[in-house]
Structures are given as C-alpha cells and as structure tokens.
C-alpha cells in the first residue's frame, strides 16, 4: 500500500502525517462511512481508499479549502460544506494529524496572501 500512496505524491511533496480507519463523510445529503487513509502532506490533504477487486478512490483536498479543523470532534470542514470525521482510527494519531493539518492550512493561507501582495 505504501507504493500506491507514494505514487500519489507530487515531486518534492512529503508526507507529514497519516491516519487509517473508518471516517464519516457528510456531503450534505447524508452521512456515508468510508474506510481508507487520510494523508497530510506539506502541500495538500489526500484521501485514499482501496476496495476489493482492485478498485481505488483518491480525493485531493487543498488546505486553502479548509474552513474549520475541530480537534475535540476529530473533524474537518471544507468551504463547500463537506465534513470528514474520524470515527474508528486503526493506525495513526488523529489529534497529531489534525494539528498538522491546522499548521499547513494556516501556512498555505499566509503563503497565498503573501503572493497576492508581492
């Protein structure tokens, strides 16, 4: 699985934290439960899931699209209304993962604002 995850990375992109488990995905039309890996890199957030029969799903989230990171609730909310909540984490530290996301989302916002004024 690590080779599959490594193949998703851009040149120079580094994994900073990841959690594996079951997540509740609320897209506004109801909650669905998905098994997979959430990966926080220094550039973006990657959702990766591998299903039986070789099917894979990858969703890329940009840090600037994050609206709210709620550590006590183990959830991420995006500007488009999608919420991802960690339910049953089998590996990784969800609190550390969310701290990493908060850091890089703030860093990306500052970097984006700085570029506007350069």
N, CA, C and O atoms as a GROMACS GRO file, in nm:
protein
  472
    1UNK      N    1   0.083  -0.120   0.000
    1UNK     CA    2   0.000   0.000   0.000
    1UNK      C    3   0.087   0.125   0.000
    1UNK      O    4   0.047   0.227  -0.056
    2UNK      N    5   0.205   0.120   0.062
    2UNK     CA    6   0.292   0.237   0.066
    2UNK      C    7   0.334   0.280  -0.074
    2UNK      O    8   0.346   0.400  -0.099
    3UNK      N    9   0.356   0.184  -0.166
    3UNK     CA   10   0.392   0.220  -0.303
    3UNK      C   11   0.278   0.294  -0.371
    3UNK      O   12   0.300   0.388  -0.447
    4UNK      N   13   0.154   0.251  -0.344
    4UNK     CA   14   0.039   0.320  -0.401
    4UNK      C   15   0.029   0.462  -0.348
    4UNK      O   16   0.003   0.555  -0.425
    5UNK      N   17   0.050   0.479  -0.220
    5UNK     CA   18   0.044   0.612  -0.161
    5UNK      C   19   0.157   0.699  -0.214
    5UNK      O   20   0.135   0.816  -0.248
    6UNK      N   21   0.277   0.645  -0.222
    6UNK     CA   22   0.390   0.721  -0.274
    6UNK      C   23   0.367   0.765  -0.418
    6UNK      O   24   0.414   0.871  -0.458
    7UNK      N   25   0.295   0.685  -0.496
    7UNK     CA   26   0.268   0.721  -0.635
    7UNK      C   27   0.172   0.840  -0.647
    7UNK      O   28   0.163   0.901  -0.753
    8UNK      N   29   0.101   0.874  -0.540
    8UNK     CA   30   0.008   0.986  -0.542
    8UNK      C   31   0.078   1.120  -0.518
    8UNK      O   32   0.020   1.226  -0.543
    9UNK      N   33   0.201   1.115  -0.469
    9UNK     CA   34   0.271   1.237  -0.432
    9UNK      C   35   0.328   1.310  -0.551
    9UNK      O   36   0.373   1.249  -0.648
   10UNK      N   37   0.327   1.442  -0.543
   10UNK     CA   38   0.391   1.526  -0.644
   10UNK      C   39   0.541   1.526  -0.620
   10UNK      O   40   0.585   1.493  -0.510
   11UNK      N   41   0.621   1.561  -0.720
   11UNK     CA   42   0.765   1.570  -0.698
   11UNK      C   43   0.796   1.668  -0.584
   11UNK      O   44   0.749   1.782  -0.585
   12UNK      N   45   0.875   1.624  -0.489
   12UNK     CA   46   0.913   1.708  -0.376
   12UNK      C   47   0.812   1.711  -0.262
   12UNK      O   48   0.842   1.767  -0.156
   13UNK      N   49   0.694   1.654  -0.282
   13UNK     CA   50   0.591   1.653  -0.177
   13UNK      C   51   0.628   1.550  -0.071
   13UNK      O   52   0.674   1.440  -0.103
   14UNK      N   53   0.606   1.585   0.055
   14UNK     CA   54   0.642   1.497   0.167
   14UNK      C   55   0.520   1.469   0.255
   14UNK      O   56   0.440   1.559   0.284
   15UNK      N   57   0.508   1.344   0.297
   15UNK     CA   58   0.402   1.306   0.392
   15UNK      C   59   0.444   1.353   0.530
   15UNK      O   60   0.555   1.325   0.575
   16UNK      N   61   0.354   1.425   0.596
   16UNK     CA   62   0.381   1.476   0.731
   16UNK      C   63   0.308   1.395   0.838
   16UNK      O   64   0.358   1.380   0.950
   17UNK      N   65   0.190   1.343   0.804
   17UNK     CA   66   0.113   1.264   0.900
   17UNK      C   67   0.007   1.187   0.822
   17UNK      O   68  -0.036   1.230   0.715
   18UNK      N   69  -0.037   1.073   0.877
   18UNK     CA   70  -0.146   1.000   0.815
   18UNK      C   71  -0.220   0.918   0.919
   18UNK      O   72  -0.164   0.876   1.020
   19UNK      N   73  -0.347   0.897   0.893
   19UNK     CA   74  -0.432   0.814   0.979
   19UNK      C   75  -0.511   0.718   0.890
   19UNK      O   76  -0.553   0.752   0.780
   20UNK      N   77  -0.529   0.598   0.942
   20UNK     CA   78  -0.603   0.494   0.871
   20UNK      C   79  -0.721   0.454   0.957
   20UNK      O   80  -0.709   0.444   1.079
   21UNK      N   81  -0.835   0.432   0.894
   21UNK     CA   82  -0.952   0.389   0.970
   21UNK      C   83  -1.080   0.410   0.894
   21UNK      O   84  -1.082   0.414   0.771
   22UNK      N   85  -1.187   0.424   0.969
   22UNK     CA   86  -1.319   0.449   0.913
   22UNK      C   87  -1.356   0.594   0.943
   22UNK      O   88  -1.341   0.642   1.055
   23UNK      N   89  -1.406   0.662   0.840
   23UNK     CA   90  -1.439   0.803   0.852
   23UNK      C   91  -1.584   0.824   0.810
   23UNK      O   92  -1.634   0.756   0.720
   24UNK      N   93  -1.650   0.919   0.876
   24UNK     CA   94  -1.785   0.958   0.838
   24UNK      C   95  -1.772   1.078   0.744
   24UNK      O   96  -1.711   1.179   0.779
   25UNK      N   97  -1.828   1.065   0.626
   25UNK     CA   98  -1.824   1.170   0.525
   25UNK      C   99  -1.964   1.227   0.510
   25UNK      O  100  -2.057   1.156   0.471
   26UNK      N  101  -1.978   1.355   0.541
   26UNK     CA  102  -2.107   1.422   0.529
   26UNK      C  103  -2.097   1.525   0.418
   26UNK      O  104  -2.028   1.626   0.430
   27UNK      N  105  -2.167   1.496   0.308
   27UNK     CA  106  -2.166   1.586   0.194
   27UNK      C  107  -2.294   1.670   0.185
   27UNK      O  108  -2.322   1.730   0.081
   28UNK      N  109  -2.369   1.673   0.294
   28UNK     CA  110  -2.492   1.750   0.295
   28UNK      C  111  -2.614   1.669   0.255
   28UNK      O  112  -2.727   1.711   0.281
   29UNK      N  113  -2.594   1.554   0.194
   29UNK     CA  114  -2.707   1.470   0.152
   29UNK      C  115  -2.721   1.348   0.241
   29UNK      O  116  -2.806   1.262   0.216
   30UNK      N  117  -2.640   1.341   0.343
   30UNK     CA  118  -2.641   1.226   0.433
   30UNK      C  119  -2.500   1.184   0.465
   30UNK      O  120  -2.405   1.228   0.400
   31UNK      N  121  -2.487   1.099   0.564
   31UNK     CA  122  -2.355   1.054   0.608
   31UNK      C  123  -2.326   0.917   0.550
   31UNK      O  124  -2.408   0.826   0.557
   32UNK      N  125  -2.207   0.903   0.493
   32UNK     CA  126  -2.161   0.772   0.448
   32UNK      C  127  -2.032   0.740   0.521
   32UNK      O  128  -1.956   0.830   0.557
   33UNK      N  129  -2.008   0.613   0.543
   33UNK     CA  130  -1.888   0.570   0.614
   33UNK      C  131  -1.792   0.508   0.513
   33UNK      O  132  -1.830   0.424   0.432
   34UNK      N  133  -1.666   0.553   0.519
   34UNK     CA  134  -1.566   0.508   0.424
   34UNK      C  135  -1.441   0.463   0.498
   34UNK      O  136  -1.397   0.529   0.592
   35UNK      N  137  -1.385   0.352   0.454
   35UNK     CA  138  -1.256   0.306   0.507
   35UNK      C  139  -1.147   0.359   0.417
   35UNK      O  140  -1.161   0.361   0.295
   36UNK      N  141  -1.036   0.401   0.478
   36UNK     CA  142  -0.926   0.448   0.396
   36UNK      C  143  -0.819   0.516   0.478
   36UNK      O  144  -0.811   0.501   0.600
   37UNK      N  145  -0.737   0.591   0.407
   37UNK     CA  146  -0.624   0.661   0.466
   37UNK      C  147  -0.637   0.809   0.433
   37UNK      O  148  -0.658   0.846   0.318
   38UNK      N  149  -0.625   0.892   0.534
   38UNK     CA  150  -0.614   1.037   0.515
   38UNK      C  151  -0.467   1.072   0.532
   38UNK      O  152  -0.406   1.038   0.633
   39UNK      N  153  -0.412   1.141   0.434
   39UNK     CA  154  -0.270   1.172   0.433
   39UNK      C  155  -0.252   1.323   0.430
   39UNK      O  156  -0.305   1.391   0.342
   40UNK      N  157  -0.179   1.376   0.527
   40UNK     CA  158  -0.146   1.518   0.530
   40UNK      C  159  -0.004   1.533   0.477
   40UNK      O  160   0.091   1.480   0.535
   41UNK      N  161   0.010   1.606   0.367
   41UNK     CA  162   0.143   1.633   0.314
   41UNK      C  163   0.174   1.780   0.340
   41UNK      O  164   0.094   1.852   0.400
   42UNK      N  165   0.290   1.822   0.296
   42UNK     CA  166   0.326   1.962   0.313
   42UNK      C  167   0.258   2.051   0.209
   42UNK      O  168   0.274   2.173   0.213
   43UNK      N  169   0.181   1.991   0.115
   43UNK     CA  170   0.114   2.068   0.010
   43UNK      C  171  -0.037   2.055   0.013
   43UNK      O  172  -0.108   2.152  -0.013
   44UNK      N  173  -0.088   1.936   0.045
   44UNK     CA  174  -0.231   1.911   0.035
   44UNK      C  175  -0.272   1.793   0.122
   44UNK      O  176  -0.189   1.726   0.183
   45UNK      N  177  -0.402   1.768   0.126
   45UNK     CA  178  -0.460   1.657   0.200
   45UNK      C  179  -0.511   1.556   0.098
   45UNK      O  180  -0.581   1.592   0.003
   46UNK      N  181  -0.476   1.429   0.119
   46UNK     CA  182  -0.512   1.324   0.023
   46UNK      C  183  -0.596   1.218   0.094
   46UNK      O  184  -0.559   1.169   0.201
   47UNK      N  185  -0.709   1.184   0.033
   47UNK     CA  186  -0.792   1.072   0.077
   47UNK      C  187  -0.764   0.957  -0.018
   47UNK      O  188  -0.772   0.973  -0.139
   48UNK      N  189  -0.730   0.839   0.036
   48UNK     CA  190  -0.704   0.722  -0.047
   48UNK      C  191  -0.776   0.604   0.013
   48UNK      O  192  -0.770   0.578   0.133
   49UNK      N  193  -0.847   0.532  -0.074
   49UNK     CA  194  -0.917   0.412  -0.031
   49UNK      C  195  -0.899   0.304  -0.136
   49UNK      O  196  -0.909   0.332  -0.256
   50UNK      N  197  -0.874   0.182  -0.092
   50UNK     CA  198  -0.862   0.068  -0.182
   50UNK      C  199  -0.971  -0.031  -0.147
   50UNK      O  200  -0.986  -0.073  -0.032
   51UNK      N  201  -1.048  -0.067  -0.248
   51UNK     CA  202  -1.161  -0.156  -0.230
   51UNK      C  203  -1.129  -0.294  -0.287
   51UNK      O  204  -1.029  -0.312  -0.357
   52UNK      N  205  -1.214  -0.392  -0.258
   52UNK     CA  206  -1.195  -0.525  -0.318
   52UNK      C  207  -1.196  -0.518  -0.471
   52UNK      O  208  -1.249  -0.423  -0.529
   53UNK      N  209  -1.138  -0.615  -0.532
   53UNK     CA  210  -1.132  -0.627  -0.678
   53UNK      C  211  -1.047  -0.518  -0.742
   53UNK      O  212  -1.064  -0.488  -0.860
   54UNK      N  213  -0.955  -0.459  -0.665
   54UNK     CA  214  -0.859  -0.366  -0.721
   54UNK      C  215  -0.907  -0.223  -0.742
   54UNK      O  216  -0.832  -0.140  -0.794
   55UNK      N  217  -1.030  -0.192  -0.704
   55UNK     CA  218  -1.079  -0.055  -0.721
   55UNK      C  219  -1.012   0.037  -0.619
   55UNK      O  220  -0.988  -0.001  -0.505
   56UNK      N  221  -0.983   0.159  -0.664
   56UNK     CA  222  -0.921   0.258  -0.577
   56UNK      C  223  -0.995   0.390  -0.592
   56UNK      O  224  -1.052   0.419  -0.696
   57UNK      N  225  -0.992   0.468  -0.487
   57UNK     CA  226  -1.051   0.602  -0.490
   57UNK      C  227  -0.952   0.699  -0.428
   57UNK      O  228  -0.898   0.674  -0.320
   58UNK      N  229  -0.929   0.810  -0.496
   58UNK     CA  230  -0.841   0.914  -0.446
   58UNK      C  231  -0.913   1.047  -0.457
   58UNK      O  232  -0.967   1.081  -0.563
   59UNK      N  233  -0.914   1.122  -0.349
   59UNK     CA  234  -0.971   1.257  -0.350
   59UNK      C  235  -0.866   1.350  -0.293
   59UNK      O  236  -0.806   1.323  -0.189
   60UNK      N  237  -0.843   1.461  -0.362
   60UNK     CA  238  -0.744   1.559  -0.321
   60UNK      C  239  -0.817   1.681  -0.265
   60UNK      O  240  -0.909   1.734  -0.328
   61UNK      N  241  -0.776   1.723  -0.147
   61UNK     CA  242  -0.829   1.844  -0.085
   61UNK      C  243  -0.715   1.944  -0.068
   61UNK      O  244  -0.606   1.908  -0.024
   62UNK      N  245  -0.740   2.068  -0.104
   62UNK     CA  246  -0.640   2.173  -0.085
   62UNK      C  247  -0.657   2.234   0.054
   62UNK      O  248  -0.769   2.249   0.103
   63UNK      N  249  -0.546   2.267   0.117
   63UNK     CA  250  -0.552   2.325   0.251
   63UNK      C  251  -0.628   2.458   0.254
   63UNK      O  252  -0.695   2.489   0.352
   64UNK      N  253  -0.620   2.535   0.146
   64UNK     CA  254  -0.689   2.664   0.144
   64UNK      C  255  -0.841   2.647   0.139
   64UNK      O  256  -0.915   2.742   0.164
   65UNK      N  257  -0.888   2.526   0.107
   65UNK     CA  258  -1.032   2.499   0.103
   65UNK      C  259  -1.089   2.459   0.239
   65UNK      O  260  -1.210   2.442   0.254
   66UNK      N  261  -1.002   2.444   0.339
   66UNK     CA  262  -1.047   2.408   0.473
   66UNK      C  263  -1.115   2.527   0.540
   66UNK      O  264  -1.066   2.640   0.534
   67UNK      N  265  -1.226   2.501   0.601
   67UNK     CA  266  -1.299   2.604   0.673
   67UNK      C  267  -1.274   2.593   0.823
   67UNK      O  268  -1.261   2.695   0.892
   68UNK      N  269  -1.269   2.469   0.874
   68UNK     CA  270  -1.258   2.450   1.018
   68UNK      C  271  -1.197   2.313   1.049
   68UNK      O  272  -1.232   2.213   0.987
   69UNK      N  273  -1.106   2.310   1.145
   69UNK     CA  274  -1.049   2.186   1.197
   69UNK      C  275  -1.090   2.179   1.344
   69UNK      O  276  -1.052   2.265   1.423
   70UNK      N  277  -1.166   2.077   1.380
   70UNK     CA  278  -1.216   2.061   1.517
   70UNK      C  279  -1.148   1.940   1.579
   70UNK      O  280  -1.188   1.826   1.554
   71UNK      N  281  -1.046   1.964   1.661
   71UNK     CA  282  -0.970   1.854   1.721
   71UNK      C  283  -1.054   1.773   1.819
   71UNK      O  284  -1.052   1.650   1.812
   72UNK      N  285  -1.130   1.835   1.911
   72UNK     CA  286  -1.211   1.753   2.004
   72UNK      C  287  -1.314   1.664   1.933
   72UNK      O  288  -1.344   1.555   1.980
   73UNK      N  289  -1.368   1.711   1.820
   73UNK     CA  290  -1.467   1.634   1.745
   73UNK      C  291  -1.403   1.546   1.636
   73UNK      O  292  -1.473   1.471   1.568
   74UNK      N  293  -1.270   1.556   1.621
   74UNK     CA  294  -1.196   1.481   1.518
   74UNK      C  295  -1.254   1.503   1.379
   74UNK      O  296  -1.276   1.407   1.305
   75UNK      N  297  -1.279   1.630   1.344
   75UNK     CA  298  -1.343   1.656   1.216
   75UNK      C  299  -1.278   1.771   1.139
   75UNK      O  300  -1.213   1.858   1.195
   76UNK      N  301  -1.297   1.765   1.008
   76UNK     CA  302  -1.253   1.868   0.915
   76UNK      C  303  -1.375   1.915   0.838
   76UNK      O  304  -1.455   1.834   0.793
   77UNK      N  305  -1.390   2.046   0.822
   77UNK     CA  306  -1.500   2.100   0.743
   77UNK      C  307  -1.440   2.189   0.634
   77UNK      O  308  -1.352   2.271   0.660
   78UNK      N  309  -1.490   2.171   0.513
   78UNK     CA  310  -1.442   2.246   0.398
   78UNK      C  311  -1.542   2.354   0.359
   78UNK      O  312  -1.658   2.348   0.400
   79UNK      N  313  -1.498   2.451   0.281
   79UNK     CA  314  -1.583   2.562   0.238
   79UNK      C  315  -1.706   2.514   0.161
   79UNK      O  316  -1.811   2.579   0.165
   80UNK      N  317  -1.695   2.402   0.092
   80UNK     CA  318  -1.808   2.350   0.014
   80UNK      C  319  -1.909   2.273   0.100
   80UNK      O  320  -2.005   2.217   0.047
   81UNK      N  321  -1.888   2.269   0.232
   81UNK     CA  322  -1.983   2.205   0.323
   81UNK      C  323  -1.953   2.060   0.355
   81UNK      O  324  -2.020   2.001   0.440
   82UNK      N  325  -1.854   2.001   0.292
   82UNK     CA  326  -1.818   1.861   0.320
   82UNK      C  327  -1.748   1.854   0.456
   82UNK      O  328  -1.660   1.934   0.486
   83UNK      N  329  -1.789   1.757   0.536
   83UNK     CA  330  -1.726   1.733   0.666
   83UNK      C  331  -1.675   1.589   0.670
   83UNK      O  332  -1.746   1.495   0.634
   84UNK      N  333  -1.552   1.574   0.715
   84UNK     CA  334  -1.492   1.441   0.735
   84UNK      C  335  -1.464   1.427   0.883
   84UNK      O  336  -1.397   1.511   0.943
   85UNK      N  337  -1.515   1.320   0.941
   85UNK     CA  338  -1.497   1.297   1.084
   85UNK      C  339  -1.436   1.159   1.108
   85UNK      O  340  -1.489   1.059   1.059
   86UNK      N  341  -1.326   1.154   1.182
   86UNK     CA  342  -1.265   1.027   1.217
   86UNK      C  343  -1.352   0.952   1.316
   86UNK      O  344  -1.387   1.006   1.421
   87UNK      N  345  -1.389   0.830   1.283
   87UNK     CA  346  -1.476   0.751   1.371
   87UNK      C  347  -1.397   0.641   1.442
   87UNK      O  348  -1.390   0.639   1.564
   88UNK      N  349  -1.340   0.551   1.366
   88UNK     CA  350  -1.265   0.439   1.422
   88UNK      C  351  -1.127   0.438   1.357
   88UNK      O  352  -1.110   0.389   1.245
   89UNK      N  353  -1.029   0.492   1.427
   89UNK     CA  354  -0.893   0.504   1.375
   89UNK      C  355  -0.814   0.379   1.413
   89UNK      O  356  -0.802   0.347   1.531
   90UNK      N  357  -0.761   0.309   1.313
   90UNK     CA  358  -0.687   0.186   1.339
   90UNK      C  359  -0.536   0.209   1.346
   90UNK      O  360  -0.464   0.132   1.410
   91UNK      N  361  -0.487   0.314   1.282
   91UNK     CA  362  -0.345   0.348   1.296
   91UNK      C  363  -0.327   0.498   1.277
   91UNK      O  364  -0.397   0.562   1.200
   92UNK      N  365  -0.230   0.550   1.350
   92UNK     CA  366  -0.204   0.694   1.346
   92UNK      C  367  -0.267   0.764   1.464
   92UNK      O  368  -0.353   0.709   1.533
   93UNK      N  369  -0.224   0.886   1.486
   93UNK     CA  370  -0.273   0.968   1.597
   93UNK      C  371  -0.359   1.080   1.538
   93UNK      O  372  -0.306   1.173   1.477
   94UNK      N  373  -0.490   1.073   1.557
   94UNK     CA  374  -0.583   1.169   1.498
   94UNK      C  375  -0.556   1.311   1.546
   94UNK      O  376  -0.563   1.405   1.468
   95UNK      N  377  -0.526   1.327   1.674
   95UNK     CA  378  -0.501   1.461   1.727
   95UNK      C  379  -0.377   1.522   1.663
   95UNK      O  380  -0.379   1.639   1.622
   96UNK      N  381  -0.270   1.446   1.653
   96UNK     CA  382  -0.148   1.496   1.589
   96UNK      C  383  -0.174   1.524   1.441
   96UNK      O  384  -0.124   1.623   1.387
   97UNK      N  385  -0.251   1.438   1.375
   97UNK     CA  386  -0.287   1.455   1.236
   97UNK      C  387  -0.359   1.588   1.215
   97UNK      O  388  -0.326   1.663   1.124
   98UNK      N  389  -0.458   1.615   1.299
   98UNK     CA  390  -0.534   1.740   1.287
   98UNK      C  391  -0.449   1.862   1.319
   98UNK      O  392  -0.466   1.966   1.256
   99UNK      N  393  -0.358   1.850   1.414
   99UNK     CA  394  -0.264   1.959   1.442
   99UNK      C  395  -0.178   1.989   1.319
   99UNK      O  396  -0.154   2.105   1.286
  100UNK      N  397  -0.133   1.885   1.252
  100UNK     CA  398  -0.053   1.901   1.130
  100UNK      C  399  -0.134   1.973   1.023
  100UNK      O  400  -0.083   2.063   0.957
  101UNK      N  401  -0.259   1.934   1.006
  101UNK     CA  402  -0.346   1.998   0.907
  101UNK      C  403  -0.368   2.145   0.941
  101UNK      O  404  -0.364   2.230   0.853
  102UNK      N  405  -0.391   2.175   1.067
  102UNK     CA  406  -0.409   2.316   1.108
  102UNK      C  407  -0.286   2.398   1.073
  102UNK      O  408  -0.297   2.509   1.023
  103UNK      N  409  -0.167   2.343   1.100
  103UNK     CA  410  -0.043   2.415   1.071
  103UNK      C  411  -0.030   2.442   0.921
  103UNK      O  412  -0.007   2.556   0.881
  104UNK      N  413  -0.046   2.339   0.839
  104UNK     CA  414  -0.026   2.357   0.695
  104UNK      C  415  -0.137   2.438   0.631
  104UNK      O  416  -0.112   2.509   0.533
  105UNK      N  417  -0.260   2.430   0.681
  105UNK     CA  418  -0.366   2.513   0.624
  105UNK      C  419  -0.340   2.661   0.654
  105UNK      O  420  -0.362   2.746   0.568
  106UNK      N  421  -0.293   2.692   0.773
  106UNK     CA  422  -0.258   2.830   0.806
  106UNK      C  423  -0.139   2.876   0.724
  106UNK      O  424  -0.137   2.988   0.673
  107UNK      N  425  -0.038   2.789   0.710
  107UNK     CA  426   0.081   2.821   0.631
  107UNK      C  427   0.042   2.850   0.486
  107UNK      O  428   0.092   2.946   0.427
  108UNK      N  429  -0.046   2.768   0.427
  108UNK     CA  430  -0.088   2.788   0.288
  108UNK      C  431  -0.166   2.918   0.271
  108UNK      O  432  -0.148   2.988   0.171
  109UNK      N  433  -0.251   2.952   0.367
  109UNK     CA  434  -0.325   3.078   0.360
  109UNK      C  435  -0.231   3.199   0.367
  109UNK      O  436  -0.248   3.295   0.292
  110UNK      N  437  -0.133   3.193   0.455
  110UNK     CA  438  -0.036   3.302   0.468
  110UNK      C  439   0.045   3.313   0.340
  110UNK      O  440   0.069   3.423   0.290
  111UNK      N  441   0.088   3.200   0.286
  111UNK     CA  442   0.167   3.199   0.163
  111UNK      C  443   0.086   3.256   0.046
  111UNK      O  444   0.138   3.332  -0.035
  112UNK      N  445  -0.041   3.219   0.037
  112UNK     CA  446  -0.128   3.270  -0.069
  112UNK      C  447  -0.147   3.421  -0.056
  112UNK      O  448  -0.143   3.493  -0.155
  113UNK      N  449  -0.168   3.469   0.067
  113UNK     CA  450  -0.185   3.612   0.090
  113UNK      C  451  -0.056   3.689   0.057
  113UNK      O  452  -0.060   3.798  -0.001
  114UNK      N  453   0.057   3.631   0.096
  114UNK     CA  454   0.186   3.696   0.068
  114UNK      C  455   0.208   3.711  -0.083
  114UNK      O  456   0.257   3.815  -0.128
  115UNK      N  457   0.173   3.610  -0.160
  115UNK     CA  458   0.192   3.615  -0.304
  115UNK      C  459   0.103   3.720  -0.369
  115UNK      O  460   0.140   3.777  -0.472
  116UNK      N  461  -0.012   3.746  -0.311
  116UNK     CA  462  -0.101   3.850  -0.365
  116UNK      C  463  -0.041   3.989  -0.353
  116UNK      O  464  -0.070   4.076  -0.435
  117UNK      N  465   0.042   4.009  -0.252
  117UNK     CA  466   0.099   4.140  -0.227
  117UNK      C  467   0.240   4.157  -0.283
  117UNK      O  468   0.297   4.266  -0.277
  118UNK      N  469   0.296   4.050  -0.338
  118UNK     CA  470   0.431   4.059  -0.398
  118UNK      C  471   0.426   4.116  -0.537
  118UNK      O  472   0.530   4.130  -0.601
   0.00000   0.00000   0.00000
